[in-house]
Short mmCIF file of C-alpha atoms and ligand atoms in Angstrom, two decimals:
data_model
loop_
_atom_site.label_atom_id
_atom_site.label_comp_id
_atom_site.label_asym_id
_atom_site.label_seq_id
_atom_site.Cartn_x
_atom_site.Cartn_y
_atom_site.Cartn_z
CA UNK A 21 63.71 74.39 92.32
CA UNK A 22 63.95 78.16 94.19
CA UNK A 23 67.67 78.92 94.94
CA UNK A 24 68.71 79.78 98.72
CA UNK A 25 68.12 83.40 97.65
CA UNK A 26 64.94 82.96 96.81
CA UNK A 27 64.40 80.81 100.14
CA UNK A 28 63.88 81.21 103.80
CA UNK A 29 62.09 79.88 106.76
CA UNK A 30 59.90 83.12 106.77
CA UNK A 31 59.49 85.63 104.19
CA UNK A 32 58.39 88.84 105.47
CA UNK A 33 56.28 91.10 103.38
CA UNK A 34 57.06 95.11 103.96
CA UNK A 35 60.10 96.65 105.56
CA UNK A 36 58.26 99.54 107.43
CA UNK A 37 59.39 99.19 111.17
CA UNK A 38 56.78 96.46 111.98
CA UNK A 39 58.61 94.14 109.78
CA UNK A 40 62.02 95.24 110.16
CA UNK A 41 61.43 94.61 113.95
CA UNK A 42 60.02 91.04 113.25
CA UNK A 43 63.24 90.23 111.02
CA UNK A 44 65.28 91.04 114.22
CA UNK A 45 62.98 89.09 116.85
CA UNK A 46 62.91 85.70 114.34
CA UNK A 47 66.74 86.13 113.17
CA UNK A 48 67.70 86.24 117.19
CA UNK A 49 65.66 83.08 117.59
CA UNK A 50 67.72 81.59 114.81
CA UNK A 51 65.13 81.60 112.03
CA UNK A 52 66.19 82.39 108.52
CA UNK A 53 64.26 85.55 107.03
CA UNK A 54 63.98 87.72 103.59
CA UNK A 55 62.19 90.95 103.96
CA UNK A 56 60.68 91.83 100.79
CA UNK A 57 59.82 95.72 100.30
CA UNK A 58 58.15 97.14 97.33
CA UNK A 59 59.63 100.77 97.71
CA UNK A 60 63.60 101.60 96.99
CA UNK A 61 64.44 101.79 100.48
CA UNK A 62 63.29 100.34 103.69
CA UNK A 63 61.09 102.42 106.46
CA UNK A 64 57.59 102.86 105.51
CA UNK A 65 55.69 105.55 106.60
CA UNK A 66 59.00 106.85 108.78
CA UNK A 67 60.67 108.67 106.11
CA UNK A 68 62.67 111.65 106.15
CA UNK A 69 64.08 113.51 103.15
CA UNK A 70 67.09 115.70 102.63
CA UNK A 71 66.22 119.04 101.09
CA UNK A 72 69.19 122.15 101.12
CA UNK A 73 70.68 120.77 104.21
CA UNK A 74 67.01 120.47 106.07
CA UNK A 75 65.83 117.09 107.47
CA UNK A 76 62.10 117.08 106.55
CA UNK A 77 59.89 113.97 107.89
CA UNK A 78 57.45 113.17 106.06
CA UNK A 79 55.05 112.40 108.84
CA UNK A 80 55.67 115.08 111.59
CA UNK A 81 56.48 112.27 114.05
CA UNK A 82 55.78 112.19 117.51
CA UNK A 83 57.30 109.36 119.98
CA UNK A 84 57.30 109.20 123.62
CA UNK A 85 60.33 108.15 126.19
CA UNK A 86 57.48 106.10 127.65
CA UNK A 87 57.04 103.82 124.77
CA UNK A 88 58.43 100.53 125.90
CA UNK A 89 58.97 98.55 122.66
CA UNK A 90 61.89 100.87 121.55
CA UNK A 91 64.03 99.44 124.73
CA UNK A 92 62.46 95.83 123.95
CA UNK A 93 63.30 96.27 120.22
CA UNK A 94 66.63 94.71 119.20
CA UNK A 95 69.05 96.73 116.84
CA UNK A 96 67.41 100.04 118.34
CA UNK A 97 70.33 100.55 121.12
CA UNK A 98 71.97 103.50 119.20
CA UNK A 99 68.72 105.54 118.84
CA UNK A 100 68.96 108.60 120.02
CA UNK A 101 65.83 110.72 121.46
CA UNK A 102 65.32 114.19 121.43
CA UNK A 103 62.77 115.27 123.64
CA UNK A 104 60.55 118.62 123.72
CA UNK A 105 60.60 120.66 126.72
CA UNK A 106 58.09 118.90 128.96
CA UNK A 107 54.62 118.98 128.42
CA UNK A 108 53.29 120.93 125.87
CA UNK A 109 52.04 124.72 125.34
CA UNK A 110 48.45 124.80 124.36
CA UNK A 111 47.55 128.38 123.01
CA UNK A 112 43.65 129.14 123.24
CA UNK A 113 42.27 132.12 122.29
CA UNK A 114 44.91 134.36 123.78
CA UNK A 115 45.38 132.04 126.96
CA UNK A 116 48.49 129.70 127.10
CA UNK A 117 48.08 126.59 129.27
CA UNK A 118 51.01 124.63 130.09
CA UNK A 119 49.85 120.87 130.30
CA UNK A 120 52.08 118.15 131.51
CA UNK A 121 54.65 120.10 133.54
CA UNK A 122 53.58 121.51 136.71
CA UNK A 123 52.48 119.33 139.91
CA UNK A 124 48.91 119.99 141.19
CA UNK A 125 50.15 122.42 143.78
CA UNK A 126 52.51 124.04 141.60
CA UNK A 127 50.41 124.61 139.04
CA UNK A 128 47.69 125.99 141.99
CA UNK A 129 50.65 128.54 143.18
CA UNK A 130 51.08 129.54 139.57
CA UNK A 131 47.48 130.96 139.87
CA UNK A 132 45.83 128.64 137.45
CA UNK A 133 43.23 126.63 138.89
CA UNK A 134 42.62 124.63 135.13
CA UNK A 135 46.14 123.96 135.02
CA UNK A 136 45.85 122.52 138.56
CA UNK A 137 42.90 120.10 138.05
CA UNK A 138 44.53 118.98 134.75
CA UNK A 139 48.04 118.07 136.32
CA UNK A 140 45.87 116.25 139.10
CA UNK A 141 44.35 114.32 136.47
CA UNK A 142 47.17 113.68 134.33
CA UNK A 143 48.79 112.22 137.28
CA UNK A 144 46.41 110.28 138.81
CA UNK A 145 46.22 108.56 135.53
CA UNK A 146 49.93 108.11 135.54
CA UNK A 147 49.65 106.15 138.44
CA UNK A 148 46.80 104.14 137.34
CA UNK A 149 47.55 100.27 136.55
CA UNK A 150 47.01 99.61 132.99
CA UNK A 151 44.19 96.68 133.94
CA UNK A 152 42.37 99.93 135.66
CA UNK A 153 42.56 101.84 132.79
CA UNK A 154 41.06 99.28 130.40
CA UNK A 155 38.22 98.34 133.07
CA UNK A 156 37.01 101.79 132.55
CA UNK A 157 33.56 102.05 130.09
CA UNK A 158 34.42 102.26 126.40
CA UNK A 159 33.03 105.23 124.33
CA UNK A 160 34.70 107.99 122.18
CA UNK A 161 37.53 110.24 123.50
CA UNK A 162 35.36 113.14 123.02
CA UNK A 163 32.42 111.77 124.93
CA UNK A 164 35.02 110.59 127.69
CA UNK A 165 36.33 114.20 127.98
CA UNK A 166 32.88 115.93 127.99
CA UNK A 167 31.63 113.45 130.81
CA UNK A 168 35.07 114.61 132.81
CA UNK A 169 34.54 118.10 132.33
CA UNK A 170 38.24 118.00 130.70
CA UNK A 171 37.86 119.67 127.15
CA UNK A 172 41.04 121.40 127.96
CA UNK A 173 42.72 118.38 126.89
CA UNK A 174 41.03 118.06 123.79
CA UNK A 175 44.13 119.82 121.79
CA UNK A 176 46.38 117.28 123.14
CA UNK A 177 44.59 114.23 122.76
CA UNK A 178 44.12 115.14 119.08
CA UNK A 179 47.87 115.48 118.81
CA UNK A 180 48.54 112.07 120.24
CA UNK A 181 45.96 110.55 118.45
CA UNK A 182 46.11 112.09 114.41
CA UNK A 183 42.39 112.45 115.09
CA UNK A 184 40.95 115.81 115.33
CA UNK A 185 37.00 114.48 115.88
CA UNK A 186 38.53 112.51 118.72
CA UNK A 187 36.16 109.10 117.62
CA UNK A 188 39.06 107.19 119.13
CA UNK A 189 38.36 104.62 121.40
CA UNK A 190 38.20 106.37 124.89
CA UNK A 191 40.49 103.32 126.45
CA UNK A 192 43.24 104.26 123.58
CA UNK A 193 43.09 107.97 124.60
CA UNK A 194 43.54 107.20 128.20
CA UNK A 195 46.33 104.92 127.32
CA UNK A 196 47.88 107.61 125.11
CA UNK A 197 47.18 110.22 127.76
CA UNK A 198 48.76 107.92 130.40
CA UNK A 199 51.90 107.50 128.30
CA UNK A 200 52.09 111.18 127.73
CA UNK A 201 52.06 111.64 131.67
CA UNK A 202 54.72 109.09 132.10
CA UNK A 203 57.12 110.18 129.84
CA UNK A 204 58.56 113.00 127.54
CA UNK A 205 57.16 113.61 123.86
CA UNK A 206 60.36 112.98 121.62
CA UNK A 207 61.53 112.79 117.83
CA UNK A 208 64.54 110.34 116.77
CA UNK A 209 67.70 112.54 115.76
CA UNK A 210 68.37 112.88 112.52
CA UNK A 211 64.46 112.55 111.41
CA UNK A 212 62.13 109.64 111.48
CA UNK A 213 63.99 107.37 109.24
CA UNK A 214 66.65 107.10 111.76
CA UNK A 215 64.59 104.35 113.64
CA UNK A 216 64.12 102.04 110.46
CA UNK A 217 67.73 102.98 109.50
CA UNK A 218 69.21 101.59 112.41
CA UNK A 219 67.27 98.57 112.28
CA UNK A 220 67.94 97.99 108.49
CA UNK A 221 71.34 98.32 109.16
CA UNK A 222 72.06 95.88 112.04
CA UNK A 223 70.26 92.90 110.12
CA UNK A 224 72.64 90.51 107.71
CA UNK A 225 73.43 91.53 104.29
CA UNK A 226 70.92 90.74 102.10
CA UNK A 227 68.03 90.40 104.12
CA UNK A 228 66.07 92.99 102.79
CA UNK A 229 65.27 93.05 99.33
CA UNK A 230 64.18 96.43 98.23
CA UNK A 231 62.06 97.39 94.91
CA UNK A 232 60.44 93.84 95.07
CA UNK A 233 56.34 94.61 95.12
CA UNK A 234 54.58 91.12 96.35
CA UNK A 235 51.45 90.26 94.59
CA UNK A 236 50.17 87.31 96.11
CA UNK A 237 50.92 85.21 99.36
CA UNK A 238 50.28 81.67 100.57
CA UNK A 239 51.59 80.03 103.65
CA UNK A 240 54.93 78.66 101.71
CA UNK A 241 54.91 80.80 98.52
CA UNK A 242 55.34 84.42 98.11
CA UNK A 243 54.76 85.72 94.07
CA UNK A 244 56.29 88.95 93.18
CA UNK A 245 55.56 90.97 90.10
CA UNK A 246 59.03 91.40 88.73
CA UNK A 247 61.42 89.12 90.81
CA UNK A 248 59.94 85.54 90.72
CA UNK A 249 58.58 83.28 93.58
CA UNK A 250 60.26 82.90 96.85
CA UNK A 251 59.43 79.62 98.93
CA UNK A 252 59.19 79.39 102.60
CA UNK A 253 57.78 77.78 105.45
CA UNK A 254 55.75 80.80 106.54
CA UNK A 255 54.29 84.44 105.25
CA UNK A 256 54.69 87.40 107.66
CA UNK A 257 52.80 90.51 106.39
CA UNK A 258 53.95 93.49 107.72
CA UNK A 259 52.32 96.00 104.88
CA UNK A 260 49.81 98.95 105.88
CA UNK A 261 46.40 97.64 106.48
CA UNK A 262 45.04 98.49 103.09
CA UNK A 263 47.69 96.42 101.44
CA UNK A 264 47.47 93.54 103.60
CA UNK A 265 43.88 93.62 102.64
CA UNK A 266 44.57 93.48 99.28
CA UNK A 267 46.90 90.41 99.67
CA UNK A 268 44.60 88.72 102.46
CA UNK A 269 40.98 89.62 101.17
CA UNK A 270 39.56 88.38 104.44
CA UNK A 271 41.44 91.13 106.63
CA UNK A 272 39.17 94.59 107.16
CA UNK A 273 39.95 97.68 105.48
CA UNK A 274 40.09 100.16 108.54
CA UNK A 275 39.10 104.02 108.03
CA UNK A 276 42.06 106.05 108.11
CA UNK A 277 42.88 109.56 109.43
CA UNK A 278 44.55 111.74 107.04
CA UNK A 279 47.50 114.25 108.18
CA UNK A 280 49.43 116.86 106.60
CA UNK A 281 53.15 117.94 107.68
CA UNK A 282 54.50 121.50 106.61
CA UNK A 283 57.87 122.42 106.65
CA UNK A 284 59.04 126.12 107.08
CA UNK A 285 62.55 127.70 106.63
CA UNK A 286 63.05 130.62 109.07
CA UNK A 287 66.18 132.78 107.52
CA UNK A 288 68.34 133.86 110.49
CA UNK A 289 66.79 131.43 113.28
CA UNK A 290 63.98 131.71 115.41
CA UNK A 291 64.50 131.58 119.15
CA UNK A 292 62.62 128.67 121.06
CA UNK A 293 62.74 126.62 124.06
CA UNK A 294 61.94 123.37 122.31
CA UNK A 295 58.51 123.39 123.42
CA UNK A 296 55.55 121.53 121.66
CA UNK A 297 53.23 124.32 120.73
CA UNK A 298 49.17 122.99 120.42
CA UNK A 299 46.49 125.24 118.87
CA UNK A 300 43.34 124.93 120.77
CA UNK A 301 41.52 126.88 118.46
CA UNK A 302 39.26 125.01 116.59
CA UNK A 303 38.87 127.87 113.85
CA UNK A 304 42.51 127.50 112.68
CA UNK A 305 43.84 124.47 110.85
CA UNK A 306 47.03 123.73 112.64
CA UNK A 307 47.39 121.02 115.40
CA UNK A 308 50.76 121.56 116.57
CA UNK A 309 54.01 123.10 115.27
CA UNK A 310 57.47 123.59 117.13
CA UNK A 311 60.69 124.96 116.12
CA UNK A 312 62.24 121.33 115.18
CA UNK A 313 65.63 122.11 114.92
CA UNK A 314 66.07 123.63 118.43
CA UNK A 315 64.71 120.13 119.54
CA UNK A 316 67.15 118.42 116.98
CA UNK A 317 69.85 120.69 115.64
CA UNK A 318 70.75 117.61 113.21
CA UNK A 319 67.27 119.06 111.07
CA UNK A 320 68.82 122.53 109.75
CA UNK A 321 71.75 123.98 108.29
CA UNK A 322 73.55 126.55 110.62
CA UNK A 323 71.71 129.90 111.11
CA UNK A 324 68.40 128.83 109.75
CA UNK A 325 65.39 127.14 111.54
CA UNK A 326 63.35 124.86 110.89
CA UNK A 327 59.88 124.89 111.67
CA UNK A 328 57.19 121.85 111.35
CA UNK A 329 53.62 122.10 111.48
CA UNK A 330 51.09 119.48 111.28
CA UNK A 331 47.42 119.64 110.31
CA UNK A 332 45.08 116.72 111.02
CA UNK A 333 43.24 116.81 107.49
CA UNK A 334 43.88 117.49 103.89
CA UNK A 335 46.55 120.78 103.19
CA UNK A 336 44.65 124.08 104.08
CA UNK A 337 45.74 127.16 102.25
CA UNK A 338 49.38 128.09 103.15
CA UNK A 339 48.30 131.78 103.57
CA UNK A 340 46.54 130.74 106.60
CA UNK A 341 48.69 128.62 108.04
CA UNK A 342 51.15 131.23 107.99
CA UNK A 343 49.11 133.53 109.54
CA UNK A 344 48.26 131.50 112.56
CA UNK A 345 51.93 130.23 113.10
CA UNK A 346 52.37 134.52 113.20
CA UNK A 347 50.36 134.51 116.27
CA UNK A 348 51.62 131.26 117.84
CA UNK A 349 55.28 132.51 117.73
CA UNK A 350 54.45 136.22 117.98
CA UNK A 351 56.28 136.90 115.00
CA UNK A 352 56.39 137.71 111.28
CA UNK A 353 56.36 134.73 109.27
CA UNK A 354 56.49 136.96 105.64
CA UNK A 355 59.96 135.60 104.95
CA UNK A 356 59.41 132.30 106.05
CA UNK A 357 60.14 129.84 103.04
CA UNK A 358 57.63 126.75 102.80
CA UNK A 359 60.22 123.66 102.09
CA UNK A 360 57.65 120.92 101.51
CA UNK A 361 54.03 120.02 102.24
CA UNK A 362 53.40 116.27 102.98
CA UNK A 363 50.07 115.07 102.75
CA UNK A 364 49.12 111.47 103.71
CA UNK A 365 45.52 110.20 103.09
CA UNK A 366 45.74 107.24 104.76
CA UNK A 367 48.46 108.46 107.39
CA UNK A 368 47.02 105.92 110.32
CA UNK A 369 44.29 103.80 110.85
CA UNK A 370 41.43 104.76 112.87
CA UNK A 371 40.29 103.10 116.20
CA UNK A 372 36.86 104.00 116.91
CA UNK A 373 35.32 102.34 119.72
CA UNK A 374 35.01 99.08 120.47
CA UNK A 375 38.98 99.03 119.66
CA UNK A 376 40.24 95.49 120.17
CA UNK A 377 43.90 96.18 121.48
CA UNK A 378 45.29 92.92 120.30
CA UNK A 379 44.17 92.29 116.82
CA UNK A 380 44.80 88.75 116.01
CA UNK A 381 48.32 88.24 114.50
CA UNK A 382 47.89 84.84 113.62
CA UNK A 383 45.74 83.95 110.58
CA UNK A 384 46.18 80.23 110.36
CA UNK A 385 49.30 78.25 110.81
CA UNK A 386 52.06 79.82 108.31
CA UNK A 387 49.99 83.11 107.78
CA UNK A 388 50.75 86.06 110.12
CA UNK A 389 50.03 89.51 109.96
CA UNK A 390 51.46 92.58 111.82
CA UNK A 391 51.51 96.58 111.62
CA UNK A 392 49.91 99.60 113.26
CA UNK A 393 46.63 98.28 112.37
CA UNK A 394 46.78 95.53 114.96
CA UNK A 395 47.61 97.07 118.18
CA UNK A 396 47.47 100.91 118.14
CA UNK A 397 48.09 103.32 114.92
CA UNK A 398 51.62 104.25 116.38
CA UNK A 399 55.06 103.18 116.52
CA UNK A 400 54.83 101.37 119.47
CA UNK A 401 52.06 99.73 118.47
CA UNK A 402 53.62 98.71 115.08
CA UNK A 403 56.76 97.18 117.46
CA UNK A 404 54.25 95.35 119.59
CA UNK A 405 52.38 93.55 116.85
CA UNK A 406 55.59 92.41 115.54
CA UNK A 407 56.94 90.91 118.84
CA UNK A 408 53.23 89.21 119.03
CA UNK A 409 53.25 88.16 115.39
CA UNK A 410 56.82 86.66 116.11
CA UNK A 411 56.20 84.96 118.91
CA UNK A 412 52.95 83.11 116.90
CA UNK A 413 55.55 81.99 114.33
CA UNK A 414 58.13 80.56 116.81
CA UNK A 415 55.18 78.87 118.76
CA UNK A 416 54.05 77.00 115.49
CA UNK A 417 57.71 76.19 114.91
CA UNK A 418 57.89 74.59 118.12
CA UNK A 419 61.11 77.01 118.94
CA UNK A 420 60.97 78.20 122.68
CA UNK A 421 60.41 82.00 123.26
CA UNK A 422 63.06 84.24 124.32
CA UNK A 423 62.23 85.32 127.74
CA UNK A 424 60.46 88.75 127.39
CA UNK A 425 58.73 90.95 129.47
CA UNK A 426 54.94 90.53 129.23
CA UNK A 427 53.02 92.33 126.69
CA UNK A 428 51.50 95.20 127.88
CA UNK A 429 48.36 97.33 125.49
CA UNK A 430 50.54 98.90 123.13
CA UNK A 431 50.16 102.87 123.90
CA UNK A 432 50.77 102.27 127.76
C1 LIG B 522 51.39 111.55 108.85
C2 LIG B 522 51.68 110.41 109.87
C3 LIG B 522 51.92 110.84 111.34
C4 LIG B 522 52.11 110.09 112.28
N1 LIG B 522 52.39 110.17 113.24
C5 LIG B 522 52.68 109.54 114.58
C6 LIG B 522 53.25 109.71 115.55
O1 LIG B 522 53.02 111.11 115.71
N2 LIG B 522 53.63 108.79 116.53
C7 LIG B 522 53.60 107.62 116.49
O2 LIG B 522 53.85 106.91 117.09
N3 LIG B 522 53.30 107.11 114.94
C8 LIG B 522 52.91 107.98 113.83
N4 LIG B 522 52.40 107.72 112.98
C9 LIG B 522 52.29 106.35 112.76
C10 LIG B 522 53.60 105.41 112.42
O3 LIG B 522 54.63 105.96 111.33
C11 LIG B 522 53.20 104.14 111.70
O4 LIG B 522 52.58 103.25 112.85
C12 LIG B 522 54.30 103.17 111.78
O5 LIG B 522 55.61 103.64 110.53
C13 LIG B 522 53.67 101.76 110.71
O6 LIG B 522 54.94 100.89 110.71
P1 LIG B 522 54.52 99.72 110.15
O7 LIG B 522 55.72 99.07 109.70
O8 LIG B 522 53.11 99.11 110.54
O9 LIG B 522 53.90 100.16 108.18
P2 LIG B 522 54.46 100.90 107.12
O10 LIG B 522 55.53 102.00 107.66
O11 LIG B 522 53.16 101.36 106.58
O12 LIG B 522 55.55 99.83 106.33
C14 LIG B 522 54.74 99.15 105.46
C15 LIG B 522 55.59 98.86 104.24
O13 LIG B 522 55.36 97.46 103.55
C16 LIG B 522 55.52 98.00 102.20
N5 LIG B 522 54.75 97.10 101.16
C17 LIG B 522 53.37 97.68 101.07
N6 LIG B 522 52.73 96.74 99.89
C18 LIG B 522 53.76 95.93 99.48
C19 LIG B 522 53.76 95.00 98.89
N7 LIG B 522 52.78 94.20 97.98
N8 LIG B 522 55.12 94.27 98.65
C20 LIG B 522 56.23 94.69 99.35
N9 LIG B 522 56.07 95.81 100.17
C21 LIG B 522 55.02 96.35 100.30
C22 LIG B 522 55.40 99.82 102.15
O14 LIG B 522 56.17 99.75 101.11
C23 LIG B 522 55.71 99.54 103.39
O15 LIG B 522 57.67 100.31 103.48
C24 LIG B 522 52.45 108.56 111.78
C25 LIG B 522 51.85 108.31 110.55
C26 LIG B 522 51.62 109.14 109.48
C27 LIG B 522 51.70 108.65 108.10
#
């Protein structure tokens, strides 16, 4: 017999944001839950480390104030988002374009026809209902940009999709641009880990068991490497795509995009208006960079600034990065100190066309799967997949679903 410490209605495997959100939805419906997490703490890819008073995200996370799931997930009521200055600043061959800040009329008045065209395009997309976005023909984002003569949006899309080649589905790309145009890019105050910390802290004590690696799953039994078996009525896999396919060999392993985050400390501080700077010059490795401590002052000790830079690929030579940052920030970077370089080879699953924005979350009655590989490869996608999967669990348990706004495609 399994003790109650080893038994729950649902065992969730993985305490990333999708697993934690799923736990909240199930507990709110009166279902008992245990969350098993292999790592020493919850959070998954949304991790932040403390170094010399700096708070360094492992992943250079960007959220959007337009992500609806941030409001729909129980436990995130106290989440504080620190927005960047409106829009983004795109640096291309000596030119700086502001994208997403001006109305077409103001962009025209400022003398930039290109800015006016981009503003008009983003404005139209922001006003377009999601169904109309999804009715557009699907191809790669790169092909769609070419056919619309909107190459200037390439750096923005690469940043939003973590995809330097823009092989992502144009539907996902349009939804990402629509989300950008309807909200503000932002980061969680205190670092990416603030979001899973909030979710974890508001679950009943004992719900999350860390340091427990799951070895195999069946509908009513979860076997772990060193902590025995856990009995249940259903299992929800909330791991990343590869670990999910290891545990359920029928699941497809997607391709992944790799990402490197580089953190620099700037002695004496660096003035900034809190803009996100995008590098539109493909000869350099930088995708985007920001004085993160200007956006979120909790991330650096007094008198010093934190610059966080994202590269969409493997770690480049740090000297090359420093010389590019010197150009982008128009200052010497000679005394900047590298605090950390975080390389994640399988950062996010790729989403080439045709991309199903609602991949199945119910494998069979008693076995479910969620995570950013089921919807879109974002926090919004991970949270939404959790809501879809837990609705499927509750339906199979015969429990009435709580009233909730309709599910819209995840990047919308
Ligand atoms: C470098 C990088 C940059 C990103 N940038 C952005 C961005 O700008 N905007 C955005 O919205 N999103 C971004 N993302 C994506 C976002 O972080 C993820 O979509 C989200 O965190 C996924 O959450 P999850 O719960 O689906 O998976 P995960 O966070 O991967 O959680 C899965 C959990 O399962 C655990 N686990 C795995 N196997 C087992 C096992 N056998 N037993 C027990 N536990 C197990 C893992 O330890 C992990 O904690 C980025 C990700 C990376 C890596």
